[in-house]
Amino acid sequence: MTERDKPLQIVGPKNKFPEVSLMEPVQSGYLLLAMEIDHRPPIGFFVESGRKKRLLSTLKTLARNWAANDDVLDATVFKALIIPPGRGAFLKKRPNVKIARFDVVMLVEFKTVQAAKDFQNTPEWAAILAETKEKSHSVMNIAASNTRRIGPVNHAADGVFLFNYFYADSLSVNLQVWNYTAGWFQDQTGLDNSTVLLPDEATKVPYTIINHCRWDRLRDILPALLFNRSFKPFVLDNFEHNNTAAIPILYQLA
């Protein structure tokens, strides 16, 4: 058995929290454009450069225009709020993995995966990709499908939105450990929504999955990550023990 073939290895207290309650994944396809525009400390995103403000304005205009496309179900732009605790210690063993520091994200949901891939090849997408590359330190452009779902993420209301960029040696183990630990977030933070994005195999990115979800307020999630004593033994330790690491960033609507 190779390292990548190992089954999930549980450490710490078992069955302490309920199993995650999941819905069937949707058939939607997604385009995710993530940018690192401003270099900022974890709590310094309230300071925005003029370049970032102008690019946000452009992205929001495009999102409104693309939302009128018959194949588009939703188009939303987010800007970073804070980088919370929870980055996986396993990354120290994989120093070549790029740490996600994206302070702007555009997420476009299409009716089908094929529709997302087709739009990724249009001049409209190529144009905004070229502009973001010119104005950003780094850019990630991926097509994705939905592989796990707790519930739909509401983009129509203000709130705190998580994009959690996972790296793992094994996609299968990553999904298993996400399933196991997601029950903690439902039980301890009241989480009732989540869309787990699976990057298309043709997309060359270091992240195995990207979890996207929402809470109403920062106090719904941040204290649990800072002060809840079960967070490390139940969540972080199981990530590390299974060669998986999370790179979380919290966002707000732009």
XYZ file of C-alpha atoms in Angstrom:
254
model
C 0.000 0.000 0.000
C 1.423 3.357 -1.023
C 1.222 6.536 1.036
C -1.486 7.832 -1.297
C -3.592 4.672 -0.922
C -3.826 4.725 2.860
C -7.347 4.850 4.320
C -8.405 7.571 6.716
C -6.594 7.369 10.052
C -8.582 8.856 12.943
C -6.773 10.354 15.918
C -8.126 11.979 19.061
C -11.659 11.629 20.426
C -13.884 9.530 18.144
C -17.638 10.005 17.629
C -17.627 13.081 19.869
C -19.511 15.143 17.303
C -22.390 14.207 14.975
C -21.655 13.084 11.450
C -21.989 15.790 8.849
C -25.406 16.090 7.234
C -24.970 16.218 3.460
C -27.178 16.954 0.461
C -26.627 15.612 -3.041
C -24.043 17.661 -4.966
C -25.427 19.934 -7.644
C -24.650 19.491 -11.336
C -23.355 23.046 -11.623
C -19.996 23.964 -13.038
C -17.882 26.768 -11.594
C -15.191 29.191 -12.648
C -13.099 30.529 -9.813
C -10.715 33.424 -10.350
C -8.621 34.091 -7.251
C -6.127 36.945 -7.050
C -3.462 38.198 -4.680
C -3.469 41.921 -5.328
C -2.343 43.565 -2.072
C 0.235 42.061 0.272
C -1.342 42.438 3.714
C -0.970 40.906 7.199
C -3.789 38.550 8.337
C -5.910 41.370 9.771
C -4.823 44.180 7.445
C -7.194 43.775 4.501
C -9.222 46.868 5.428
C -6.429 48.873 3.760
C -6.982 48.676 0.003
C -4.781 50.012 -2.756
C -6.228 52.068 -5.580
C -5.326 49.251 -7.956
C -7.417 46.807 -5.915
C -10.392 49.155 -5.733
C -10.368 49.661 -9.499
C -10.106 45.942 -10.210
C -12.936 45.189 -7.775
C -15.126 47.693 -9.608
C -14.353 46.007 -12.931
C -15.060 42.529 -11.546
C -18.364 43.567 -9.984
C -19.515 45.088 -13.266
C -18.610 41.879 -15.095
C -20.409 39.792 -12.456
C -23.602 41.807 -12.968
C -23.329 41.478 -16.738
C -22.558 37.762 -16.704
C -25.455 37.062 -14.332
C -27.744 37.852 -17.279
C -26.229 34.959 -19.263
C -28.720 32.087 -19.587
C -26.053 29.570 -18.557
C -25.017 31.509 -15.437
C -26.764 30.845 -12.122
C -24.703 33.213 -9.984
C -21.677 35.494 -10.229
C -20.225 36.990 -7.055
C -17.083 38.892 -6.099
C -15.492 38.614 -2.651
C -12.707 40.491 -0.894
C -10.636 39.165 1.987
C -11.656 40.037 5.525
C -9.191 38.120 7.694
C -6.912 35.085 7.588
C -8.084 32.988 10.568
C -6.231 30.270 12.504
C -6.303 26.804 11.025
C -3.528 26.582 8.450
C -2.421 22.979 8.391
C 0.885 22.107 10.048
C 1.387 19.446 7.371
C 2.434 22.221 4.980
C 5.757 22.407 6.808
C 6.495 18.987 5.304
C 5.549 20.234 1.832
C 7.428 23.551 1.585
C 6.959 23.742 -2.183
C 3.171 24.048 -1.907
C 2.063 27.608 -2.604
C 0.304 29.191 0.370
C -2.955 30.764 -0.781
C -3.032 34.507 -0.029
C -5.815 35.514 -2.384
C -7.466 38.749 -1.274
C -10.020 38.851 -4.120
C -12.120 35.989 -5.487
C -14.690 35.900 -8.263
C -16.906 32.795 -8.309
C -19.220 32.169 -11.267
C -21.698 29.279 -11.134
C -22.996 27.777 -14.383
C -25.828 25.343 -15.026
C -23.388 22.625 -16.094
C -19.699 21.793 -15.856
C -19.417 21.926 -19.635
C -20.915 25.418 -19.735
C -18.256 26.582 -17.276
C -15.475 25.047 -19.353
C -16.871 26.597 -22.523
C -17.028 30.055 -20.938
C -13.452 29.660 -19.722
C -12.414 29.618 -23.390
C -14.309 32.780 -24.379
C -12.691 36.133 -25.191
C -14.563 37.674 -22.231
C -12.891 35.357 -19.728
C -9.520 35.642 -21.451
C -9.720 39.431 -21.235
C -10.395 39.594 -17.495
C -7.797 36.895 -16.866
C -5.192 38.954 -18.713
C -6.154 42.104 -16.787
C -5.998 40.383 -13.392
C -2.601 38.872 -14.208
C -1.321 42.310 -15.103
C -2.555 43.857 -11.845
C -1.974 41.003 -9.364
C 0.998 39.309 -7.751
C -0.529 35.905 -8.493
C -3.725 34.573 -10.071
C -5.480 31.196 -9.925
C -7.947 30.349 -12.683
C -9.846 27.079 -12.306
C -12.915 25.275 -13.582
C -14.560 23.077 -10.960
C -17.491 20.842 -10.099
C -19.329 20.268 -6.815
C -18.226 17.124 -4.985
C -19.731 17.586 -1.478
C -22.553 19.833 -0.249
C -24.048 20.642 3.135
C -26.388 23.207 1.600
C -26.456 26.160 -0.819
C -24.269 29.155 0.024
C -26.323 32.353 0.098
C -24.557 35.083 -1.862
C -27.545 37.449 -1.700
C -26.939 38.467 1.925
C -23.942 39.999 3.635
C -21.985 37.667 5.841
C -18.617 36.003 6.380
C -17.595 33.682 3.558
C -14.917 31.021 3.743
C -12.771 29.806 0.902
C -10.660 27.022 2.376
C -7.901 25.918 0.015
C -6.957 22.323 0.830
C -3.741 20.559 -0.046
C -3.490 16.796 0.429
C -1.319 13.961 -0.786
C -4.521 12.041 -1.614
C -7.797 13.471 -2.916
C -9.693 10.463 -1.552
C -8.279 10.946 1.948
C -8.859 14.710 1.711
C -12.559 14.121 1.046
C -12.788 11.539 3.835
C -11.187 13.791 6.434
C -13.327 16.731 5.261
C -16.424 14.573 5.805
C -15.231 13.540 9.251
C -14.390 17.050 10.474
C -17.303 18.910 8.825
C -19.611 17.599 11.529
C -17.572 19.632 14.039
C -18.330 22.837 12.142
C -22.036 22.038 11.977
C -22.158 21.240 15.685
C -19.838 23.930 17.034
C -20.466 26.871 14.687
C -24.015 26.272 13.432
C -22.828 25.841 9.856
C -25.762 24.942 7.593
C -24.223 25.447 4.152
C -21.163 24.437 2.187
C -20.182 23.816 -1.415
C -16.975 21.837 -1.893
C -15.359 22.598 -5.239
C -13.334 19.948 -7.049
C -10.905 21.503 -9.561
C -11.006 20.060 -13.053
C -8.237 17.517 -13.634
C -6.864 19.617 -16.463
C -6.369 22.562 -14.098
C -2.841 22.626 -12.739
C -3.304 23.933 -9.207
C -1.815 22.635 -5.945
C -5.166 22.469 -4.149
C -7.119 19.216 -4.087
C -10.454 20.776 -3.052
C -11.733 24.240 -2.123
C -14.469 24.456 0.498
C -16.814 27.446 0.259
C -19.358 28.330 2.944
C -20.952 31.219 4.845
C -21.791 32.419 8.363
C -23.879 35.462 9.251
C -21.261 37.128 11.457
C -17.570 36.888 12.249
C -18.420 35.964 15.839
C -20.184 32.850 14.556
C -16.890 31.300 13.431
C -13.796 33.137 14.690
C -14.176 32.408 18.451
C -14.574 28.697 17.679
C -11.263 28.700 15.827
C -9.483 30.711 18.505
C -10.875 29.363 21.777
C -12.680 26.066 21.220
C -10.433 23.414 22.778
C -11.771 20.670 20.532
C -10.761 22.421 17.292
C -7.162 21.226 17.300
C -7.591 17.600 18.495
C -10.674 16.894 16.410
C -10.017 18.955 13.271
C -6.409 20.064 12.841
C -4.786 16.916 14.242
C -6.825 14.697 11.930
C -5.855 16.860 8.968
C -2.165 16.573 9.803
C -2.303 12.850 10.577
C -3.814 12.247 7.131
C -1.299 14.345 5.159
C -3.870 17.067 4.581
C -3.689 20.784 5.212
C -6.227 23.587 5.088
C -5.406 27.161 4.087
C -8.478 29.170 5.165
C -9.294 32.763 4.255
C -12.467 34.580 5.342
C -14.069 37.035 2.906
C -16.928 39.501 2.643
C -18.982 40.543 -0.364
C -17.108 43.100 -2.433
